Tab-separated table of C-alpha atoms and ligand atoms in Angstrom:
chain	number	residue	atom	x	y	z
E	1	MET	CA	-1.522	14.089	26.014
E	2	ASP	CA	1.506	11.839	25.539
E	3	ILE	CA	2.029	11.563	21.795
E	4	GLN	CA	4.955	9.174	21.982
E	5	HIS	CA	3.096	6.851	24.321
E	6	ASN	CA	-0.019	6.822	22.092
E	7	LEU	CA	2.050	6.194	19.005
E	8	LEU	CA	3.923	3.240	20.483
E	9	GLN	CA	0.669	1.829	21.819
E	10	ILE	CA	-0.967	1.932	18.368
E	11	LYS	CA	2.105	0.672	16.529
E	12	SER	CA	2.328	-2.335	18.826
E	13	GLN	CA	-1.178	-3.325	17.699
E	14	LEU	CA	-0.583	-3.010	13.959
E	15	PRO	CA	0.301	-6.059	11.863
E	16	LYS	CA	3.552	-5.642	9.903
E	17	HIS	CA	1.806	-5.206	6.550
E	18	VAL	CA	-0.202	-2.193	7.774
E	19	THR	CA	1.283	1.290	7.335
E	20	LEU	CA	0.434	3.982	9.864
E	21	VAL	CA	-0.303	7.491	8.597
E	22	ALA	CA	-0.213	9.865	11.579
E	23	VAL	CA	-2.903	12.449	10.819
E	24	SER	CA	-1.514	15.755	12.082
E	25	LYS	CA	-4.056	18.184	10.599
E	26	THR	CA	-4.662	21.263	12.798
E	27	LYS	CA	-1.771	20.197	15.087
E	28	PRO	CA	1.376	22.318	15.553
E	29	ALA	CA	4.828	21.426	14.245
E	30	SER	CA	5.941	20.707	17.823
E	31	ASP	CA	3.436	17.836	18.035
E	32	ILE	CA	4.678	16.432	14.743
E	33	MET	CA	8.267	16.630	16.007
E	34	GLU	CA	7.287	14.665	19.077
E	35	ALA	CA	5.979	11.873	16.863
E	36	TYR	CA	8.974	12.227	14.547
E	37	ASN	CA	11.355	11.793	17.460
E	38	SER	CA	9.793	8.465	18.296
E	39	GLY	CA	10.369	7.291	14.737
E	40	GLN	CA	7.199	8.236	12.855
E	41	ARG	CA	7.923	9.491	9.316
E	42	ILE	CA	4.541	9.411	7.556
E	43	PHE	CA	2.108	12.229	8.285
E	44	GLY	CA	-1.305	13.015	6.823
E	45	GLU	CA	-2.856	16.436	6.298
E	46	ASN	CA	-6.186	17.421	4.754
E	47	LYS	CA	-5.416	20.998	3.664
E	48	ILE	CA	-2.779	21.619	1.012
E	49	GLN	CA	-1.640	25.006	2.311
E	50	GLU	CA	-1.250	23.751	5.855
E	51	MET	CA	0.702	20.735	4.630
E	52	ALA	CA	2.989	22.917	2.481
E	53	GLU	CA	3.764	25.192	5.443
E	54	LYS	CA	4.597	22.205	7.620
E	55	TYR	CA	6.737	20.710	4.855
E	56	GLU	CA	8.811	23.912	4.804
E	57	GLN	CA	9.328	23.912	8.581
E	58	LEU	CA	9.965	20.247	9.269
E	59	PRO	CA	12.623	17.594	8.479
E	60	LYS	CA	12.778	16.693	4.815
E	61	ASP	CA	12.659	12.938	5.319
E	62	ILE	CA	8.986	13.174	6.330
E	63	GLU	CA	6.584	11.597	3.841
E	64	TRP	CA	3.563	13.851	3.455
E	65	HIS	CA	0.213	12.311	2.548
E	66	MET	CA	-2.680	14.455	1.326
E	67	ILE	CA	-5.731	12.729	2.780
E	68	GLY	CA	-8.348	15.442	2.203
E	69	HIS	CA	-10.402	16.518	-0.775
E	70	VAL	CA	-8.129	18.024	-3.427
E	71	GLN	CA	-9.018	21.148	-5.405
E	72	ARG	CA	-7.397	21.116	-8.832
E	73	ASN	CA	-6.084	24.670	-8.611
E	74	LYS	CA	-4.097	23.829	-5.458
E	75	VAL	CA	-2.237	20.770	-6.727
E	76	LYS	CA	0.677	23.004	-7.743
E	77	TYR	CA	1.384	23.877	-4.109
E	78	MET	CA	2.209	20.284	-3.175
E	79	ALA	CA	3.469	18.750	-6.436
E	80	HIS	CA	7.135	19.171	-5.509
E	81	PHE	CA	6.967	17.180	-2.280
E	82	VAL	CA	3.737	15.239	-1.687
E	83	SER	CA	4.387	11.527	-1.365
E	84	LEU	CA	0.857	10.083	-1.689
E	85	ILE	CA	-2.486	11.682	-2.576
E	86	HIS	CA	-5.331	9.630	-1.101
E	87	GLY	CA	-8.374	11.479	-2.407
E	88	VAL	CA	-8.284	11.244	-6.204
E	89	ASP	CA	-11.788	10.838	-7.565
E	90	ASN	CA	-11.783	12.000	-11.187
E	91	LEU	CA	-9.717	12.033	-14.358
E	92	LYS	CA	-9.544	15.816	-14.586
E	93	LEU	CA	-7.824	15.966	-11.206
E	94	LEU	CA	-5.489	13.156	-12.202
E	95	ARG	CA	-4.546	15.088	-15.345
E	96	GLU	CA	-3.664	18.154	-13.284
E	97	ILE	CA	-1.572	16.068	-10.848
E	98	ASP	CA	0.239	14.546	-13.834
E	99	LYS	CA	0.893	17.973	-15.336
E	100	GLN	CA	2.260	19.428	-12.102
E	101	ALA	CA	4.343	16.318	-11.364
E	102	GLN	CA	5.913	16.546	-14.793
E	103	LYS	CA	7.092	20.091	-14.039
E	104	HIS	CA	9.094	18.698	-11.145
E	105	ASN	CA	10.203	15.611	-13.006
E	106	ARG	CA	8.401	13.383	-10.527
E	107	THR	CA	5.855	10.608	-10.535
E	108	ILE	CA	3.204	11.199	-7.883
E	109	LYS	CA	1.528	8.192	-6.285
E	110	CYS	CA	-2.248	8.401	-5.953
E	111	LEU	CA	-5.105	6.403	-4.480
E	112	LEU	CA	-8.555	6.352	-6.018
E	113	GLN	CA	-11.092	7.419	-3.433
E	114	ILE	CA	-14.090	5.105	-3.569
E	115	LYS	CA	-17.415	6.140	-2.099
E	116	ILE	CA	-18.321	3.415	0.379
E	117	ALA	CA	-20.379	5.387	2.898
E	118	GLU	CA	-24.127	5.818	2.732
E	119	GLU	CA	-23.858	9.505	3.593
E	120	ASP	CA	-23.965	11.982	0.721
E	121	SER	CA	-21.264	14.176	2.219
E	122	LYS	CA	-18.374	11.827	1.467
E	123	PHE	CA	-16.429	12.262	-1.747
E	124	GLY	CA	-15.426	9.404	-3.972
E	125	MET	CA	-16.084	7.463	-7.162
E	126	SER	CA	-18.310	4.462	-7.653
E	127	PRO	CA	-16.468	1.168	-8.232
E	128	GLU	CA	-17.771	1.233	-11.812
E	129	ASP	CA	-16.380	4.701	-12.513
E	130	ALA	CA	-13.038	3.706	-11.018
E	131	ALA	CA	-12.919	0.645	-13.274
E	132	SER	CA	-13.702	2.692	-16.383
E	133	LEU	CA	-11.044	5.213	-15.458
E	134	LEU	CA	-8.463	2.426	-15.295
E	135	HIS	CA	-9.584	1.209	-18.723
E	136	ASP	CA	-9.510	4.714	-20.219
E	137	GLU	CA	-6.769	5.481	-22.729
E	138	ALA	CA	-6.546	9.000	-21.365
E	139	PHE	CA	-5.456	7.494	-18.060
E	140	HIS	CA	-2.790	5.355	-19.724
E	141	SER	CA	-1.281	8.409	-21.398
E	142	LEU	CA	-0.468	9.984	-18.010
E	143	LYS	CA	3.163	9.174	-17.273
E	144	HIS	CA	3.731	11.195	-14.105
E	145	ILE	CA	1.117	9.645	-11.852
E	146	ALA	CA	0.874	6.130	-10.482
E	147	ILE	CA	-2.348	4.662	-9.131
E	148	VAL	CA	-1.177	2.449	-6.293
E	149	GLY	CA	-4.401	1.674	-4.453
E	150	VAL	CA	-7.771	2.747	-3.118
E	151	MET	CA	-9.009	4.817	-0.195
E	152	GLY	CA	-12.370	4.954	1.515
E	153	MET	CA	-14.153	6.377	4.537
E	154	ALA	CA	-16.922	4.528	6.313
E	155	THR	CA	-20.144	6.157	7.469
E	156	PHE	CA	-19.857	7.998	10.788
E	157	THR	CA	-21.971	5.631	12.856
E	158	GLU	CA	-21.884	3.409	15.940
E	159	ASN	CA	-23.223	0.552	13.835
E	160	GLU	CA	-20.263	-1.826	13.519
E	161	THR	CA	-22.076	-4.124	11.117
E	162	GLN	CA	-22.583	-1.273	8.700
E	163	ILE	CA	-18.956	-0.133	8.955
E	164	LYS	CA	-17.794	-3.697	8.389
E	165	THR	CA	-19.970	-4.009	5.291
E	166	GLU	CA	-18.593	-0.756	3.890
E	167	PHE	CA	-14.969	-1.754	4.525
E	168	SER	CA	-15.587	-5.173	2.984
E	169	ASN	CA	-17.051	-3.467	-0.076
E	170	LEU	CA	-13.863	-1.451	-0.447
E	171	LYS	CA	-11.787	-4.632	-0.196
E	172	THR	CA	-13.926	-6.200	-2.944
E	173	THR	CA	-13.551	-3.105	-5.120
E	174	PHE	CA	-9.801	-3.242	-4.559
E	175	GLU	CA	-9.702	-6.860	-5.801
E	176	GLN	CA	-11.681	-5.921	-8.912
E	177	LEU	CA	-9.521	-2.897	-9.739
E	178	ASN	CA	-6.328	-4.808	-8.974
E	179	ALA	CA	-7.277	-7.236	-11.739
E	180	ILE	CA	-7.405	-4.310	-14.199
E	181	HIS	CA	-4.384	-2.398	-12.946
E	182	PRO	CA	-2.060	-3.894	-10.305
E	183	MET	CA	-2.101	-1.975	-7.015
E	184	ASP	CA	-1.303	-2.759	-3.406
E	185	ILE	CA	-2.704	-0.176	-0.989
E	186	ILE	CA	-6.083	-0.190	0.759
E	187	SER	CA	-6.257	3.000	2.823
E	188	MET	CA	-9.098	2.570	5.296
E	189	GLY	CA	-9.528	2.999	9.034
E	190	MET	CA	-9.292	6.014	11.373
E	191	SER	CA	-9.045	6.351	15.175
E	192	GLY	CA	-12.530	5.006	15.788
E	193	ASP	CA	-12.510	2.090	13.395
E	194	TYR	CA	-8.992	1.049	12.398
E	195	PRO	CA	-8.986	-2.364	14.152
E	196	LEU	CA	-12.134	-3.236	12.217
E	197	ALA	CA	-10.607	-1.883	8.994
E	198	ILE	CA	-7.533	-4.097	9.463
E	199	GLU	CA	-9.804	-7.104	9.997
E	200	CYS	CA	-11.419	-6.246	6.664
E	201	GLY	CA	-8.132	-6.019	4.765
E	202	SER	CA	-6.768	-2.507	5.285
E	203	THR	CA	-3.065	-2.049	4.521
E	204	MET	CA	-2.882	1.629	5.528
E	205	VAL	CA	-4.632	3.321	8.449
E	206	ARG	CA	-5.016	7.075	8.929
E	207	VAL	CA	-5.014	7.798	12.658
E	208	GLY	CA	-5.214	11.312	14.112
E	209	SER	CA	-6.967	11.904	17.420
E	210	SER	CA	-5.801	8.640	19.021
E	211	ILE	CA	-2.223	9.886	18.576
E	212	PHE	CA	-2.436	13.670	18.915
E	213	GLY	CA	-5.617	14.063	20.980
E	214	GLU	CA	-8.915	15.634	20.012
E	215	ARG	CA	-8.898	18.474	17.494
E	216	ASN	CA	-10.501	21.795	18.407
E	217	TYR	CA	-11.649	22.458	14.882
E	218	LEU	CA	-11.782	20.642	11.560
V	1	LIG	C1	-9.112	13.592	9.981
V	1	LIG	C2	-9.038	12.403	9.106
V	1	LIG	C3	-8.582	11.166	9.604
V	1	LIG	C4	-8.198	10.933	11.054
V	1	LIG	O1	-9.301	10.995	11.883
V	1	LIG	P1	-9.215	10.568	13.436
V	1	LIG	O2	-10.601	10.169	13.757
V	1	LIG	O3	-8.747	11.759	14.183
V	1	LIG	O4	-8.262	9.429	13.530
V	1	LIG	C5	-8.502	10.110	8.713
V	1	LIG	N1	-8.834	10.250	7.409
V	1	LIG	C6	-9.268	11.409	6.901
V	1	LIG	C7	-9.613	11.484	5.463
V	1	LIG	C8	-9.383	12.520	7.732
V	1	LIG	O5	-9.822	13.685	7.206
């Protein structure tokens, strides 16, 4: 598996306005360093403890993105360094992120995770709940978080039409929320579907296995 080759290959296909998050979950620090040495600085992890360990070991100019589901009681382990949290789906969690960010005198950027997939297993808010959150005074009182966009995961299916519909729904939701609270990131697209996601308006893709190879476990 040639990480540098894969990375360059993918980067050459991305339009300038699309940011690549290299998803390094389950992969060793040596793999991350290989990507780092070819210029990659943004990495995504889905477990807070694993991300915090990697943060300790690796160069400090890496931007760490938390792309997985976030448990409130673990926010404190990443509040001092996390650069973007993709999976925010309720006000209580946002309050905890704000509280922990304040302790470190930081403002933590967050994306609202919107449920676009048919499957029940995927986390996320409805577009309506996201809109009410952005209208909520409780949200406006939080000074140490910044909502900068939305994130979504399409259904795991071979059906391209369905995936396209789900991505387009996220783009529409983004437009609606952007009218309430200005934001600029649409995080959608993974190894299997990122070209389609970009066609549908993605500005940030989260690509793991196409860079680092298949994972042995999740
Ligand atoms: C693992 C993961 C990815 C990357 O998946 P690949 O198919 O390996 O590219 C993207 N987003 C989230 C939320 C993930 O958990």
